[in-house]
Each structure stands twice: as structure tokens, then as C-alpha cells.
Amino acid sequence: MKSTLIKEIFRNSENFSGKEIKISGWIRTSRSSKSFGFIELNDGSFFKNIQVVVEEDSLENFKEITKLPISTAVSVEGILELTPESKQPFEIKAKNIVVEGISSSEYPLQKKRHSFQFLRTIAHLRPRSNTFSAVFRVRSLAAYAIHKFFQERNFIYVNTPIITGSDCEGAGEMFRITTMDLNNVPKDDKGNVNYSEDFFNKEVNLTVSGQLSAEAYALAFRNVYTFGPTFRAEDSNTTRHAAEFWMIEPEMAFAELKDYMDTAEAMIKYVIKYVRENAPEEMEFFNKFVDKELFNRLNNVANSEFGRITYTEAVDILKKSGEKFEYDVEWGIDLQTEHERYLTEKVFKKPLFVTDYPKDIKAFYMRMNDDNKTVAAADLLVPGIGEIIGGSQREERLDILEKRMEEVGLNKEDYWWYLELRKYGSTKHAGYGLGFERLIMYLTGMGNIRDVIPFPRTPGSAEF
Amino acid sequence: MKSTLIKEIFRNSENFSGKEIKISGWIRTSRSSKSFGFIELNDGSFFKNIQVVVEEDSLENFKEITKLPISTAVSVEGILELTPESKQPFEIKAKNIVVEGISSSEYPLQKKRHSFQFLRTIAHLRPRSNTFSAVFRVRSLAAYAIHKFFQERNFIYVNTPIITGSDCEGAGEMFRITTMDLNNVPKDDKGNVNYSEDFFNKEVNLTVSGQLSAEAYALAFRNVYTFGPTFRAEDSNTTRHAAEFWMIEPEMAFAELKDYMDTAEAMIKYVIKYVRENAPEEMEFFNKFVDKELFNRLNNVANSEFGRITYTEAVDILKKSGEKFEYDVEWGIDLQTEHERYLTEKVFKKPLFVTDYPKDIKAFYMRMNDDNKTVAAADLLVPGIGEIIGGSQREERLDILEKRMEEVGLNKEDYWWYLELRKYGSTKHAGYGLGFERLIMYLTGMGNIRDVIPFPRTPGSAEF
């Protein structure tokens, strides 16, 4: 008999009522008396366990079964019975249980509560716990929701390169990739590394952003998006930074700053809706046990029209607020998380786009405004986190772009193809970047980026 | 006025009939007489161009417009008129045309046919050509079809790490990742590289496969899949190998070899169906201009039950065939592409799983069969290509797995967590790997992997 996913049973229990079915999964808990007992079985397809009733009279290996350690893998055949008067909506009366793989009393995920810190040391097992099981199902659903959102709008998914010779931000700290023997690095006449002997015959790094490549594709397909891993070799051990993380970078031709903001707002609302509809049990759990403000916050996002103010207005509000900040506010500074959170949490009490930042604190490719002091950039700030999305209209005018690149000291030859996009049918275009893990933290209330990545990579840590 | 995607107009032209609309795109061709002309406009959302009629009487900048070079970006406002008697189903009578960004006569993608080789040197512009526009729309749809297939079946999408300290195949040629100064690599007392000074305090590489991590997740979620970039530092310049490519790696717990084959067969059929339904124009184009056998081949796949034979049977057939092969066939050899293609094209004339290979030519993690000579592995061979999927049931028995690792000389300590999966509720499980670019080549008939990757990475080449 083929075994049925526990999710399918929970979603359509009426269909299975009174029928013989087979399920397979891992024992979460087990309790028994002399002649009968209960096993809570979970197969990872669903948040909740299914209750299996075992009775000495109907089960040959009753004694063996009731002594099995937690996390043992079993397959159960039995009859599903609806139990409308009990806590659980149904149970399975076992007729036959096969032990697929026994666990041991040394299994490190015993019933007691473990700290997230401890669970990181067993990242291969932690998805079997309630919390991480929920986190990674939600992560999967959110990823799909993002694809669905863009595909329904005819955006083309583009896989921009991971190995790259260019540095999008002009400033990122990057990982070098090489096949050279590090014990004996080939050198040239002058004693410098001879990259002509490396795999790609030149210096290459792990990408920090797919944006520049995505722009090339937006200028062919109009609307595109990337969704892939990006890397930062920053030596910062915070709860919000990882060396390897996934980014979504939509890019739209014939689009202005407003179009990016409209799309990003619709996308965030779409993903929240999708996840709440498709993982209601997990979301309830997060709201109850991880972050009691979660539903309030998500409801607020879903039902608000996001605020929009300029950076100049934001600085004004902050200066007049009378609030004591760790970092002083002056026009020209980069807003700190404390400022961002004050604006979105205290002043606007909803998600907020701050637009038109001073050019000197933003990247070279952002479109210069007519004031020649600010650029058409916008960051989305959300209560509880601060910045979650950054984006801009891109500089489509060749002369202005070249001038900006000179100002910030970039070598135009390295960007020959990016500049050519401005020669052959350039047009206004805009895009943004969303850190996928930040989104998952936001959707679940989880406070540490290490706890929303299956096997996180941070300074000094690349285990598993 | 908001501009409408050209795809939306083609799919619902009746709705737009007689209405004023705005479209934005790039000029593909343009021809005119003194007082009127035609512009073929494409916005990348759809394979076909839209025909814009320009008339001196109704267009202020008629003269300017008719002289615009190819690839100029314009926005057109006008009335859509159905033209049931013409070649094209409708046209737009322009009332107003705005030049968004002018192109130049130096635009390298002029109307004449270019070789794929030349187009690779302008990878930032080639998606504007018919062929590549079609390839990358199909790539996007195929990616989505894969997500859709697995999500509909409650598989959990898992992002396995790109930066890894382990080497899944135990033999892959890998790219090293480092933040150390290559001009001055830190050494220890013995003169060896001192990795404790590197970012992760140890040697790390780019992943060659997410499988081992996926197994950990399958043993928590039952059914999971990865879909992400993988890397091989192989110095092989062929039409089928790239240093960076995307892989799909499903992994299923409580599953045997047969379950992998059933799932893979259903997945391939699903993706073909999805792409043909959602990109009929592109697929017609490939069948007509890229590979005249394409539809025959895809129909054959869609309508066949895939064949299944053992390696031993396959060797037997090949030896008895009387066919002259470059490489001789003996039980124990790894099948070459010529053998694989003979089997699937000449003997079976349809997709074919070859199962139960000699253990010595397969990876350590594949499940040992009772004969102690073969493993429960299966490769899917398809006409026109050869191997497109490789997979196996995994060795779930700790003692046998450890013995195999010793035989092939792997250090068990490096795999401590992988081995622990066999201690705490191990169960039979199976999975496979599909090279996404091979699939796209198969779906489109494109013959070179460099032409189905936006910005390909191959030995000596990491341009753009």
C-alpha cells in the first residue's frame, strides 16, 4: 500500500474516514499502558502530528512498538476514525506497524525545550523540531509565492551568474574563487598573482548582487526577476547578517521609482496572504510561541497603504521629534536602524517607503534627480525590522552615468556592456532587492538569520 | 496611461479591439514610404512583434519616427484594430509615439542572421534576438513548472548551502573560496596554508551537489527538493559542460528506486506539457528553425511509458547488437554517451531508465543491492541527448554505509552528521539530480549549453 502524506489526511479527513490507510513518519512522542497506547507521528508534510492508537489485542508487535525511542521511523497501516469529541479531529487505529529505522535514546532532540543556539549545532536534525519544521515549510511556501507572484505578472525569471568578474555595488566585500594551489600561488614577473593561470584566466568573485545582469535582461524582456544566492564577506557577527543568503531582484523596463514601490508593496502583501492561507497552523504557532505581535504586524501590513515620504522629509521629522538617538540626524547621513524603526513604528505605524536619498550615500547606478543632490532611490522600512527592501530607478542616461562612475572612481572599461545598454535603446527602468531571509524573519517572527537558513554560513562557521 | 504588455494584447486581443492603448518596447524592424509606414515592436513579454502603423497625417513626429534605428525604445499610444484578413491578427494605429531611448546604427544585432558564436560575445544584447528571447522565456517557464510540480505534491523547497566544507561526490573538482590575500597567503609553522586565518577558519569550496544536505531535510520533511546553482571546476570545453549550472535535486523519504523513477517520469512529462501550453509560439519556432525533430521527440516522451532495464541487461543488449562502438562494452564499464544513445534511440526508441549499476562505478551513498555487486541506482537516458537524470536509492544502513566509505577512502569524521542521519530514525529514501540546462537544451533543441545560460561560465571565460 502506498503511504499517504499526513497533510493530505488533515486537509481531507472526511475522505479517509473509516478507510484503511498507510502513513509513514517519525515518532514524536509515545505513551502507553499495559494494553494500549498512543503514538504521535509526524512526517514533516504538516505541522501537526497524527495520533496513532496502538492496542495489544490488534497489534502483534505491541510490546516492541510501545518501547520505541523518539524519532524512530515507522510505517503504520490502520483505520482512520473521526473523533469529533476529542482534542484531535481523528486518530488511526493501528493494525500493522513496521519499524523502518530505529532511533536511539541518545537522540539529541528529546522532548524538553532546547535553545535555538543549541539547535544550531544539530542543524541536520533541528528541522524535526516544531519550530524549525514550521520555519522551513514557511520558507518553502514563501519562495513559491514569490515565483507565483512574478510569473502571474509575466516577469521572466533569470538566473544571473554567481561567479562574477564585476562588483555590482562598487564596494562589496567579496569572496575570491580560485582553482590555483594556495600552497604555491603562481606569480608573474613582478611577483604578483598570475591570474592567467587560474580557471577563468582572471580574478573572479562570488556575486553580491545580480542587478547589473538583470538590467540587461529587463532591457530585453521588460519585466524580469532573479531569485538566487548572493554573498558578502563581511566580518560582522550580527543576528541579521549571513555570508550566504538568497535575494530576489526584480527589474522593470519602462518603469519609474513609483512602479518599483507599487510592485514591491503588492508583492509583500501577496506573500503574506499566500503564507497565511497555506500554512495557517504554522503561522498560529509563530504568533503564539515566537512573537505575540506577529499577527498584529502582518495584519497591519496587509491592510495598510504603505507610507511614502522623502528622505528630506524624514530627516525633518527625526530632527523635530525630540527623540534621543544614539546617532545624530543631519541631512546627508545614512539613516540608522534606530531612525528607520522610529519612523515606521512610532510616526507612521505601518510600512514606509523613504525616497530620494542624497546621492553620496547611494550607489552609482541610481538615477540622479533634477536637484542634482538626490537620487531616485527608495528603501522600504517595516515595523519591527527596519529596512527590508532597497531599490531605485536606474540611471538610463549614458552621459550622467559615466560622470557618476568617474566621481566614485569606477573603471568604465570594466562596465563596457553595462554602459552599452545605455546606447542601444536605453529606457527608464527601476528595480529592487529583497533579502529573502529578512522576509522569512519578518513572516515568522524569528529573531536570528541563522534560524531561517537550513545550514547558515557566518564568519568562522561553515559547518555541515 | 499605463502601458500594456504585448503578451496580454496577443492573448486577449478581442478585449482591446477598437480601444486606445499604450505599449512600450523596442523597434525590431521599421519600413516606410513618404506618408506612412510600419514598425514591428517587441517588448520581450511575447515571442511575436506587434505591428504599429504610422501615418504622416496623424503623427506629429512622423519623419523622426520612421528614421529611428533598430532597437530604439519607444512608447506608442494608439487604437488597436483587428485585421482578420491580414497576416497579423491586429495592428495599432499610432496617435502618439514617444522616443524613450534612441539606439544607433552601430547596434550589433542588425537584421541579418548572426552565428550563435558571435552572439555569445554580446550576451548582454542577445536576449533581444528571436532565438534567445525564446530560449530564456522557456527557461523561465520551465523553472516555474518545476516548482509548481513539486509544490503541488507538497515537496518542501530547501536551499542547501553553496559554500561547503564537504565534497558530496567524494571526487568532484571544486572551486576554492577564500578571503585570504593571494599575494601573501598565510602559512603555518610547517609552511602549509593556514586556513584558520581564512573567513570560515577552514577550507571551503563551491558545492557540487546539495544532495547530502537534502537527505537531512528529507529525513525531516519526507519530500523535499533543491533548485539552485552548482559548480564543477572541470577543465572540459564541451557543448554540454559549464562550470556553473543549476540543478534540481529531489529527495524522498520512505521511498525506493521505483519511487524516484515514477516521480522523475511524471516531472519530465509535466514540464514538457507546461512549456508547450504556455509558450506555444516559442516551441513552434524551435521546431521549425532550431531542431525539426523537436516535436516528434517531445511527443514521444509525453506519450511513452519510459522503459526500464537493468545495467546487466543493457550490457547484454549492447554486446549482442553487432554495433561498432568506439568504446568496447564489458560488464563493469561506465556506459558512454554512444552506448546510452544507442539504447534509447535505436533499441527502445523512447526514454529509458537503466538501473542497478556496478557499485564500483557509482557513488558511495548509493544503496547496495542484495547481490553485493550492484547498487540501486538509475540513470534516465533520452533520445537525442543520452543521460539527463541520475539518481539512486540511498544507503540507509549505517554499517554498510560506513563500510563503503572506508572502501572508497572517505574520512568518516567529515561526514559525522550524514552518518547520524542513519542513527536517529533512518529510513529508506531515494532521490535524483536533474541538470536544469540539459533539460532546457532538451526542451528547445539548442545544441550548446552556452546558449541556454544567460551569462555562461566555462574554462577561461567569465565575461559580463
Short mmCIF file of N, CA, C and O in Angstrom, two decimals, chain B residues 56 86 165 186 283 318 402 406 464:
data_model
loop_
_atom_site.label_atom_id
_atom_site.label_comp_id
_atom_site.label_asym_id
_atom_site.label_seq_id
_atom_site.Cartn_x
_atom_site.Cartn_y
_atom_site.Cartn_z
N GLU B 56 1.73 59.90 -41.65
CA GLU B 56 2.17 61.30 -41.57
C GLU B 56 1.04 62.20 -41.06
O GLU B 56 1.26 63.10 -40.25
N SER B 86 -5.47 40.08 -42.67
CA SER B 86 -4.03 40.23 -42.87
C SER B 86 -3.26 39.08 -42.22
O SER B 86 -3.83 38.23 -41.54
N GLY B 165 31.97 22.82 3.14
CA GLY B 165 33.22 22.20 3.55
C GLY B 165 33.31 20.76 3.13
O GLY B 165 34.34 20.13 3.27
N PRO B 186 48.65 33.30 4.14
CA PRO B 186 49.18 32.96 5.48
C PRO B 186 49.58 31.49 5.55
O PRO B 186 48.83 30.61 5.08
N MET B 283 7.84 27.39 -28.91
CA MET B 283 8.10 25.98 -29.20
C MET B 283 7.96 25.71 -30.70
O MET B 283 8.74 24.95 -31.28
N LEU B 318 23.82 -4.48 -25.71
CA LEU B 318 24.87 -3.77 -26.45
C LEU B 318 25.88 -4.78 -27.03
O LEU B 318 26.32 -4.64 -28.17
N GLU B 402 29.09 2.84 6.29
CA GLU B 402 30.44 3.04 6.82
C GLU B 402 31.47 2.17 6.10
O GLU B 402 32.59 2.62 5.81
N GLU B 406 34.74 3.48 3.93
CA GLU B 406 36.11 3.00 4.13
C GLU B 406 36.71 2.50 2.82
O GLU B 406 37.83 2.84 2.47
N PHE B 464 31.16 39.32 -18.65
CA PHE B 464 29.94 40.01 -18.20
C PHE B 464 29.75 39.91 -16.69
O PHE B 464 30.09 38.89 -16.10
#
